[in-house]
CSV table of N, CA and C in Angstrom, one decimal:
chain,number,residue,atom,x,y,z
H,27,LEU,N,102.1,95.7,155.3
H,27,LEU,CA,101.7,97.6,154.9
H,27,LEU,C,102.1,98.1,155.8
H,28,ARG,N,102.8,98.1,156.8
H,28,ARG,CA,103.6,99.0,157.5
H,28,ARG,C,104.5,99.6,156.6
H,29,THR,N,104.9,99.1,155.8
H,29,THR,CA,106.1,99.8,154.8
H,29,THR,C,105.8,100.1,153.4
H,30,MET,N,104.3,100.2,153.3
H,30,MET,CA,104.1,100.2,151.8
H,30,MET,C,103.8,101.9,151.3
H,31,GLY,N,103.7,102.7,152.3
H,31,GLY,CA,104.1,104.2,152.2
H,31,GLY,C,105.6,104.2,151.4
H,32,VAL,N,106.8,103.7,152.3
H,32,VAL,CA,108.4,104.4,151.7
H,32,VAL,C,108.2,103.1,150.6
H,33,ARG,N,107.8,102.0,150.3
H,33,ARG,CA,107.8,101.2,149.1
H,33,ARG,C,107.4,101.8,148.0
H,34,LEU,N,105.7,102.7,148.2
H,34,LEU,CA,105.7,103.0,147.1
H,34,LEU,C,106.2,104.2,146.8
H,35,GLU,N,106.6,105.0,147.4
H,35,GLU,CA,108.3,106.5,147.1
H,35,GLU,C,109.0,105.8,146.4
H,36,ARG,N,109.4,104.7,146.8
H,36,ARG,CA,110.3,104.1,146.1
H,36,ARG,C,110.2,103.5,144.6
H,37,HIS,N,109.1,103.0,144.5
H,37,HIS,CA,108.4,102.5,143.4
H,37,HIS,C,108.3,103.6,142.2
H,38,GLN,N,107.5,104.9,142.5
H,38,GLN,CA,107.5,105.8,142.0
H,38,GLN,C,109.0,106.5,141.5
H,39,GLU,N,109.9,106.7,142.4
H,39,GLU,CA,111.0,107.3,142.2
H,39,GLU,C,111.5,106.5,141.0
H,40,SER,N,111.9,105.1,141.1
H,40,SER,CA,112.6,104.5,140.3
H,40,SER,C,112.0,103.9,138.8
H,41,ALA,N,110.7,104.1,138.7
H,41,ALA,CA,110.0,104.2,137.6
H,41,ALA,C,110.0,105.2,137.0
H,42,LEU,N,109.7,106.5,137.5
H,42,LEU,CA,109.9,107.5,137.0
H,42,LEU,C,111.4,107.6,136.3
H,43,ASN,N,112.6,107.4,136.9
H,43,ASN,CA,114.4,107.1,136.1
H,43,ASN,C,114.1,106.3,135.2
H,44,LEU,N,113.6,105.3,135.5
H,44,LEU,CA,113.7,104.5,134.2
H,44,LEU,C,112.9,104.5,132.9
H,45,ALA,N,111.7,105.2,133.0
H,45,ALA,CA,110.8,105.6,132.1
H,45,ALA,C,111.5,106.9,131.5
H,46,ARG,N,112.1,108.1,132.4
H,46,ARG,CA,112.9,108.5,131.3
H,46,ARG,C,113.9,108.3,130.7
H,47,TRP,N,114.7,107.3,130.9
H,47,TRP,CA,116.1,107.0,130.7
H,47,TRP,C,115.1,106.0,129.5
H,48,LEU,N,114.3,105.2,129.4
H,48,LEU,CA,113.6,104.6,128.5
H,48,LEU,C,113.2,105.3,127.2
H,49,GLU,N,113.0,107.0,127.6
H,49,GLU,CA,112.4,108.1,126.4
H,49,GLU,C,113.2,108.2,125.6
H,50,GLN,N,114.4,107.9,126.0
H,50,GLN,CA,115.5,108.0,125.2
H,50,GLN,C,116.0,107.2,124.6
H,51,ARG,N,115.6,106.4,124.6
H,51,ARG,CA,116.4,105.1,123.6
H,51,ARG,C,115.4,104.8,122.6
H,52,GLU,N,116.7,104.5,121.7
H,52,GLU,CA,116.4,104.5,119.9
H,52,GLU,C,115.1,103.2,119.8
H,53,ASP,N,115.3,102.1,120.4
H,53,ASP,CA,114.5,101.0,120.3
H,53,ASP,C,113.6,101.2,120.7
H,54,VAL,N,112.8,102.0,121.1
H,54,VAL,CA,111.6,102.6,122.4
H,54,VAL,C,110.7,103.1,121.6
H,55,ALA,N,109.6,102.4,120.7
H,55,ALA,CA,108.8,103.9,120.4
H,55,ALA,C,107.9,104.6,120.7
H,56,ARG,N,107.8,104.4,122.4
H,56,ARG,CA,106.7,105.0,123.2
H,56,ARG,C,107.0,104.4,124.9
H,57,VAL,N,107.2,105.5,125.9
H,57,VAL,CA,106.9,105.2,126.7
H,57,VAL,C,105.4,105.7,127.2
H,58,LEU,N,104.7,104.9,127.8
H,58,LEU,CA,103.6,105.0,128.5
H,58,LEU,C,103.6,105.2,130.3
H,59,HIS,N,103.8,106.3,130.3
H,59,HIS,CA,104.2,106.8,132.1
H,59,HIS,C,103.1,108.1,132.4
H,60,PRO,N,101.9,108.0,133.1
H,60,PRO,CA,101.5,109.6,133.2
H,60,PRO,C,102.3,110.1,133.5
H,61,GLY,N,103.5,110.0,134.6
H,61,GLY,CA,104.0,110.9,134.8
H,61,GLY,C,105.4,111.9,134.4
H,62,LEU,N,105.2,111.3,132.6
H,62,LEU,CA,105.7,112.3,131.9
H,62,LEU,C,105.5,112.8,131.1
H,63,PRO,N,105.7,114.2,130.9
H,63,PRO,CA,105.2,115.1,130.0
H,63,PRO,C,104.9,114.4,128.9
H,64,SER,N,105.4,113.5,127.8
H,64,SER,CA,105.0,113.0,126.8
H,64,SER,C,103.9,112.7,126.6
H,65,PHE,N,103.1,112.2,127.6
H,65,PHE,CA,101.8,110.9,128.4
H,65,PHE,C,101.1,112.1,127.6
H,66,PRO,N,100.1,111.5,127.2
H,66,PRO,CA,98.9,112.3,126.2
H,66,PRO,C,97.8,113.0,127.2
H,67,GLY,N,97.8,112.0,128.7
H,67,GLY,CA,97.0,112.4,129.5
H,67,GLY,C,98.0,113.1,131.1
H,68,HIS,N,99.0,113.6,130.7
H,68,HIS,CA,99.9,114.2,131.5
H,68,HIS,C,99.3,115.2,132.4
H,69,GLU,N,98.3,116.1,132.1
H,69,GLU,CA,98.3,117.3,132.9
H,69,GLU,C,97.1,117.2,133.4
H,70,LEU,N,96.4,116.3,133.0
H,70,LEU,CA,95.4,115.7,133.9
H,70,LEU,C,95.6,114.8,135.5
H,71,TRP,N,96.7,113.8,135.0
H,71,TRP,CA,97.5,113.1,135.9
H,71,TRP,C,97.8,114.3,137.1
H,72,LYS,N,98.3,115.2,136.6
H,72,LYS,CA,99.3,116.4,137.5
H,72,LYS,C,98.2,116.7,138.1
H,73,ARG,N,96.9,117.4,137.6
H,73,ARG,CA,96.1,117.9,138.3
H,73,ARG,C,95.3,116.8,139.5
H,74,ASP,N,95.1,115.7,139.2
H,74,ASP,CA,94.4,115.1,139.9
H,74,ASP,C,95.2,113.9,140.8
H,75,PHE,N,96.4,113.7,140.8
H,75,PHE,CA,97.3,112.9,141.7
H,75,PHE,C,98.4,113.2,142.2
H,76,LYS,N,99.0,112.7,143.3
H,76,LYS,CA,99.8,113.6,143.6
H,76,LYS,C,101.3,112.2,143.8
H,77,GLY,N,101.5,111.5,143.0
H,77,GLY,CA,101.9,110.4,142.5
H,77,GLY,C,101.6,109.6,141.7
H,78,ALA,N,102.8,108.2,141.4
H,78,ALA,CA,102.0,107.5,140.7
H,78,ALA,C,103.0,106.3,141.3
H,79,SER,N,102.3,104.6,140.6
H,79,SER,CA,102.9,103.7,141.1
H,79,SER,C,104.5,103.1,140.3
H,80,GLY,N,104.5,101.9,140.4
H,80,GLY,CA,106.1,101.5,139.6
H,80,GLY,C,105.2,101.1,138.6
H,81,ILE,N,104.2,101.3,138.3
H,81,ILE,CA,103.4,100.2,136.6
H,81,ILE,C,103.2,101.3,135.4
H,82,PHE,N,103.8,100.9,134.6
H,82,PHE,CA,104.1,101.9,133.4
H,82,PHE,C,104.4,100.6,132.5
H,83,SER,N,103.6,101.5,130.7
H,83,SER,CA,104.4,100.3,129.9
H,83,SER,C,105.2,101.0,128.6
H,84,ILE,N,105.6,100.1,127.9
H,84,ILE,CA,106.5,100.8,126.8
H,84,ILE,C,106.0,100.0,125.5
H,85,VAL,N,106.3,100.7,124.6
H,85,VAL,CA,106.1,100.1,123.0
H,85,VAL,C,107.4,100.1,122.1
H,86,LEU,N,107.5,99.3,122.3
H,86,LEU,CA,108.9,98.7,121.2
H,86,LEU,C,109.0,98.9,119.8
H,87,LYS,N,109.8,99.6,119.4
H,87,LYS,CA,109.7,99.5,118.3
H,87,LYS,C,110.1,98.4,117.1
H,88,ALA,N,109.0,98.0,116.4
H,88,ALA,CA,109.5,96.8,114.8
H,88,ALA,C,109.2,97.2,114.0
H,89,ASP,N,109.9,96.4,113.2
H,89,ASP,CA,109.7,96.5,111.6
H,89,ASP,C,108.5,96.3,111.3
H,90,ALA,N,107.8,95.0,111.4
H,90,ALA,CA,106.9,94.6,111.0
H,90,ALA,C,105.9,94.0,112.3
H,91,PRO,N,104.4,93.9,112.0
H,91,PRO,CA,103.8,93.6,112.9
H,91,PRO,C,103.7,91.7,113.0
H,92,GLU,N,104.5,91.6,112.2
H,92,GLU,CA,104.2,90.2,111.9
H,92,GLU,C,105.6,89.3,113.5
H,93,ARG,N,106.1,90.6,113.4
H,93,ARG,CA,107.4,90.0,114.5
H,93,ARG,C,107.2,90.5,115.8
H,94,PHE,N,106.2,91.7,115.4
H,94,PHE,CA,106.0,92.1,117.1
H,94,PHE,C,105.9,91.1,118.5
H,95,LYS,N,105.2,89.7,117.9
H,95,LYS,CA,105.1,88.6,119.5
H,95,LYS,C,106.5,88.4,119.5
H,96,ALA,N,107.0,87.9,118.6
H,96,ALA,CA,108.6,87.6,118.9
H,96,ALA,C,109.8,88.5,119.3
H,97,LYS,N,109.2,89.5,118.6
H,97,LYS,CA,110.3,90.2,119.4
H,97,LYS,C,110.2,90.8,121.1
H,98,ALA,N,108.7,90.6,121.6
H,98,ALA,CA,108.3,91.0,122.7
H,98,ALA,C,108.9,89.5,123.7
H,99,HIS,N,108.9,88.3,122.7
H,99,HIS,CA,109.3,87.4,123.8
H,99,HIS,C,110.5,87.3,123.6
H,100,ALA,N,111.3,87.9,122.8
H,100,ALA,CA,112.9,87.5,123.1
H,100,ALA,C,113.5,88.6,123.6
H,101,PHE,N,112.9,89.8,123.5
H,101,PHE,CA,112.8,90.5,125.2
H,101,PHE,C,112.3,90.4,126.5
H,102,LEU,N,111.5,89.4,126.7
H,102,LEU,CA,111.2,89.2,127.9
H,102,LEU,C,112.0,87.8,128.4
H,103,ASP,N,112.5,86.8,127.5
H,103,ASP,CA,113.4,85.6,127.6
H,103,ASP,C,114.5,86.2,128.2
H,104,ALA,N,114.8,87.2,127.8
H,104,ALA,CA,116.3,87.6,128.3
H,104,ALA,C,116.3,88.1,129.7
H,105,LEU,N,115.1,88.8,130.0
H,105,LEU,CA,114.9,89.3,131.3
H,105,LEU,C,116.0,88.5,132.3
H,106,LYS,N,116.6,88.6,133.3
H,106,LYS,CA,117.5,87.9,134.2
H,106,LYS,C,116.4,88.2,135.6
H,107,LEU,N,116.9,90.0,136.0
H,107,LEU,CA,115.8,90.6,137.3
H,107,LEU,C,114.6,90.4,137.6
H,108,PHE,N,114.0,91.0,136.2
H,108,PHE,CA,112.8,90.9,136.5
H,108,PHE,C,111.8,89.4,135.9
H,109,GLY,N,111.1,89.7,136.8
H,109,GLY,CA,110.1,88.3,136.7
H,109,GLY,C,109.3,88.5,135.6
H,110,LEU,N,108.4,87.1,135.1
H,110,LEU,CA,107.3,87.4,134.2
H,110,LEU,C,106.1,87.2,134.8
H,111,GLY,N,104.7,88.1,134.7
H,111,GLY,CA,103.7,88.6,135.9
H,111,GLY,C,103.4,89.8,135.7
H,112,TYR,N,102.5,89.8,136.5
H,112,TYR,CA,101.2,91.0,136.9
H,112,TYR,C,101.2,91.6,138.4
H,113,SER,N,101.6,92.6,139.2
H,113,SER,CA,101.9,92.8,140.7
H,113,SER,C,101.3,94.6,140.7
H,114,TRP,N,100.6,94.7,141.8
H,114,TRP,CA,100.1,96.1,141.8
H,114,TRP,C,100.7,96.0,143.5
H,115,GLY,N,101.9,96.5,143.1
H,115,GLY,CA,102.6,97.0,144.6
H,115,GLY,C,103.5,95.8,145.4
H,116,GLY,N,103.7,94.9,144.6
H,116,GLY,CA,104.8,94.1,145.1
H,116,GLY,C,106.3,94.9,144.7
H,117,PHE,N,107.0,93.8,145.7
H,117,PHE,CA,108.2,94.3,145.7
H,117,PHE,C,109.7,93.9,144.5
H,118,GLU,N,109.0,93.1,143.8
H,118,GLU,CA,109.7,92.7,143.1
H,118,GLU,C,109.3,93.0,141.8
H,119,SER,N,110.3,93.1,140.3
H,119,SER,CA,110.0,94.0,139.5
H,119,SER,C,109.7,92.8,138.2
H,120,LEU,N,108.4,93.2,137.7
H,120,LEU,CA,108.1,92.3,136.8
H,120,LEU,C,107.5,92.6,135.3
H,121,ALA,N,107.2,92.2,134.0
H,121,ALA,CA,107.3,92.2,133.0
H,121,ALA,C,106.0,91.9,132.3
H,122,VAL,N,105.7,91.9,131.5
H,122,VAL,CA,104.7,91.0,130.9
H,122,VAL,C,104.2,91.5,129.1
H,123,HIS,N,104.2,90.8,128.3
H,123,HIS,CA,103.3,91.4,127.1
H,123,HIS,C,102.0,91.3,127.3
H,124,VAL,N,101.6,92.4,126.6
H,124,VAL,CA,99.9,93.2,126.7
H,124,VAL,C,99.6,93.2,125.6
H,125,GLY,N,99.2,92.1,125.1
H,125,GLY,CA,98.1,91.5,123.9
H,125,GLY,C,96.7,92.9,123.9
H,126,LEU,N,97.1,93.3,122.9
H,126,LEU,CA,95.7,94.3,122.3
H,126,LEU,C,95.4,94.5,121.3
H,127,GLY,N,95.5,92.8,120.8
H,127,GLY,CA,95.1,92.6,119.5
H,127,GLY,C,93.2,93.0,119.5
H,128,ASP,N,92.0,92.7,120.4
H,128,ASP,CA,91.3,92.5,120.6
H,128,ASP,C,90.3,93.9,121.1
H,129,ARG,N,91.2,95.1,121.2
H,129,ARG,CA,90.5,96.3,121.8
H,129,ARG,C,89.8,96.9,120.6
H,130,ARG,N,88.7,97.5,120.5
H,130,ARG,CA,87.8,98.1,119.5
H,130,ARG,C,87.8,99.6,119.9
H,131,ILE,N,87.9,100.3,120.7
H,131,ILE,CA,88.1,101.6,120.9
H,131,ILE,C,89.6,102.2,121.2
H,132,ARG,N,90.2,101.8,121.6
H,132,ARG,CA,91.7,101.9,121.5
H,132,ARG,C,92.6,101.3,120.9
H,133,LYS,N,92.7,101.0,119.9
H,133,LYS,CA,93.6,100.0,119.3
H,133,LYS,C,95.3,100.3,119.7
H,134,ALA,N,95.7,98.6,119.4
H,134,ALA,CA,97.2,98.2,120.1
H,134,ALA,C,98.2,99.6,119.1
H,135,PRO,N,99.0,99.9,119.9
H,135,PRO,CA,99.9,100.9,118.9
H,135,PRO,C,100.8,100.0,117.7
H,136,ALA,N,100.6,100.7,116.9
H,136,ALA,CA,101.0,100.2,115.6
H,136,ALA,C,103.0,100.1,115.1
H,137,GLU,N,103.6,100.7,116.4
H,137,GLU,CA,105.0,100.8,116.2
H,137,GLU,C,105.5,99.2,116.6
H,138,GLY,N,104.9,99.1,117.5
H,138,GLY,CA,105.4,97.8,118.1
H,138,GLY,C,104.7,97.2,119.2
H,139,PRO,N,105.1,95.9,119.7
H,139,PRO,CA,104.5,95.4,120.8
H,139,PRO,C,104.6,96.2,122.2
H,140,VAL,N,103.4,96.0,123.4
H,140,VAL,CA,103.6,96.7,124.5
H,140,VAL,C,104.0,95.8,125.4
H,141,LEU,N,104.8,96.4,126.2
H,141,LEU,CA,105.0,95.7,127.3
H,141,LEU,C,104.9,96.8,128.7
H,142,ARG,N,104.2,95.6,129.5
H,142,ARG,CA,104.1,96.0,130.8
H,142,ARG,C,105.2,96.1,132.0
H,143,LEU,N,105.6,97.1,132.6
H,143,LEU,CA,106.8,97.1,133.6
H,143,LEU,C,106.1,97.4,135.3
H,144,GLN,N,106.1,96.5,135.8
H,144,GLN,CA,106.2,96.7,137.2
H,144,GLN,C,107.4,97.1,138.0
H,145,ILE,N,108.0,98.2,138.2
H,145,ILE,CA,109.5,98.3,138.7
H,145,ILE,C,109.1,98.3,140.4
H,146,GLY,N,109.6,97.5,140.8
H,146,GLY,CA,110.2,97.0,142.1
H,146,GLY,C,111.0,97.8,142.9
H,147,LEU,N,112.0,97.2,143.7
H,147,LEU,CA,112.6,97.7,144.7
H,147,LEU,C,114.1,97.4,144.4
H,148,GLU,N,114.5,96.8,143.7
H,148,GLU,CA,115.9,97.3,143.1
H,148,GLU,C,117.0,97.8,142.5
H,149,ASP,N,117.9,97.8,142.5
H,149,ASP,CA,118.6,99.2,142.2
H,149,ASP,C,118.8,99.4,141.2
H,150,VAL,N,118.5,100.7,140.3
H,150,VAL,CA,117.7,101.2,139.1
H,150,VAL,C,119.0,100.7,138.2
H,151,ARG,N,120.3,100.7,138.7
H,151,ARG,CA,121.2,100.3,137.6
H,151,ARG,C,121.3,99.2,137.3
H,152,ASP,N,121.1,97.9,138.4
H,152,ASP,CA,120.2,96.9,138.0
H,152,ASP,C,119.5,96.0,136.7
H,153,LEU,N,118.6,96.8,137.0
H,153,LEU,CA,117.3,97.3,136.1
H,153,LEU,C,117.3,97.4,134.9
H,154,LYS,N,118.5,98.7,135.0
H,154,LYS,CA,118.7,98.8,133.2
H,154,LYS,C,119.5,97.9,132.8
H,155,ALA,N,120.8,97.7,133.5
H,155,ALA,CA,121.3,96.3,133.2
H,155,ALA,C,120.7,94.6,132.3
H,156,ASP,N,119.4,94.8,133.1
H,156,ASP,CA,118.7,93.8,132.4
H,156,ASP,C,117.9,94.4,131.6
H,157,LEU,N,117.4,95.1,131.6
H,157,LEU,CA,117.0,95.5,130.0
H,157,LEU,C,117.6,95.9,128.8
H,158,GLU,N,118.8,96.3,129.3
H,158,GLU,CA,119.8,96.7,128.1
H,158,GLU,C,119.9,95.4,127.3
H,159,ARG,N,120.1,94.0,128.3
H,159,ARG,CA,120.2,93.0,128.0
H,159,ARG,C,119.0,92.2,126.8
H,160,ALA,N,117.4,92.7,127.2
H,160,ALA,CA,116.8,92.5,127.1
H,160,ALA,C,116.4,93.4,125.6
H,161,PHE,N,116.9,94.6,125.3
H,161,PHE,CA,116.8,95.3,124.2
H,161,PHE,C,117.8,94.4,123.4
H,162,ALA,N,119.0,93.9,123.6
H,162,ALA,CA,120.1,93.3,122.9
H,162,ALA,C,119.2,92.3,122.1
H,163,ALA,N,118.4,91.3,122.9
H,163,ALA,CA,117.6,90.1,122.8
H,163,ALA,C,116.7,90.2,121.6
H,164,ALA,N,115.9,91.6,121.9
H,164,ALA,CA,114.9,92.0,120.7
H,164,ALA,C,115.3,92.2,119.4
H,165,ALA,N,116.5,93.1,119.9
H,165,ALA,CA,117.1,93.5,118.2
H,165,ALA,C,117.6,92.5,117.4
H,166,ALA,N,118.3,91.4,118.1
H,166,ALA,CA,118.8,90.1,117.0
H,166,ALA,C,117.4,89.3,116.4
H,167,VAL,N,116.5,89.6,116.5
H,167,VAL,CA,115.3,88.9,116.0
H,167,VAL,C,114.6,89.7,114.7
């Protein structure tokens, strides 16, 4: 608990760095991070919050809905540094496929599967390399 403030600053900084990088990738349809100007609720977030955590989501580009799950699983299976699972404020980076098929009000994105990322305290260059490996695996599906 004594290191929470310093860790949250690092989570936020690293997550925004990665979110900006991911936004430039051709294989990412959308980056869902409130700290990005492209996020639909960005202005509200700016007005009401002082920062963000390390949690955000990406939508992978996929050419057919029947391949969404396979593409997401190939991506996750290729990760070496990211663990699989959920976390709120833990020190390690984690990823998980988010199933939104049961949503009634806000439907799942049509462009591809949603992956939730928790960015931990690892070096951003190492995380980018891990994500590059995952994108390559997803592209092979």
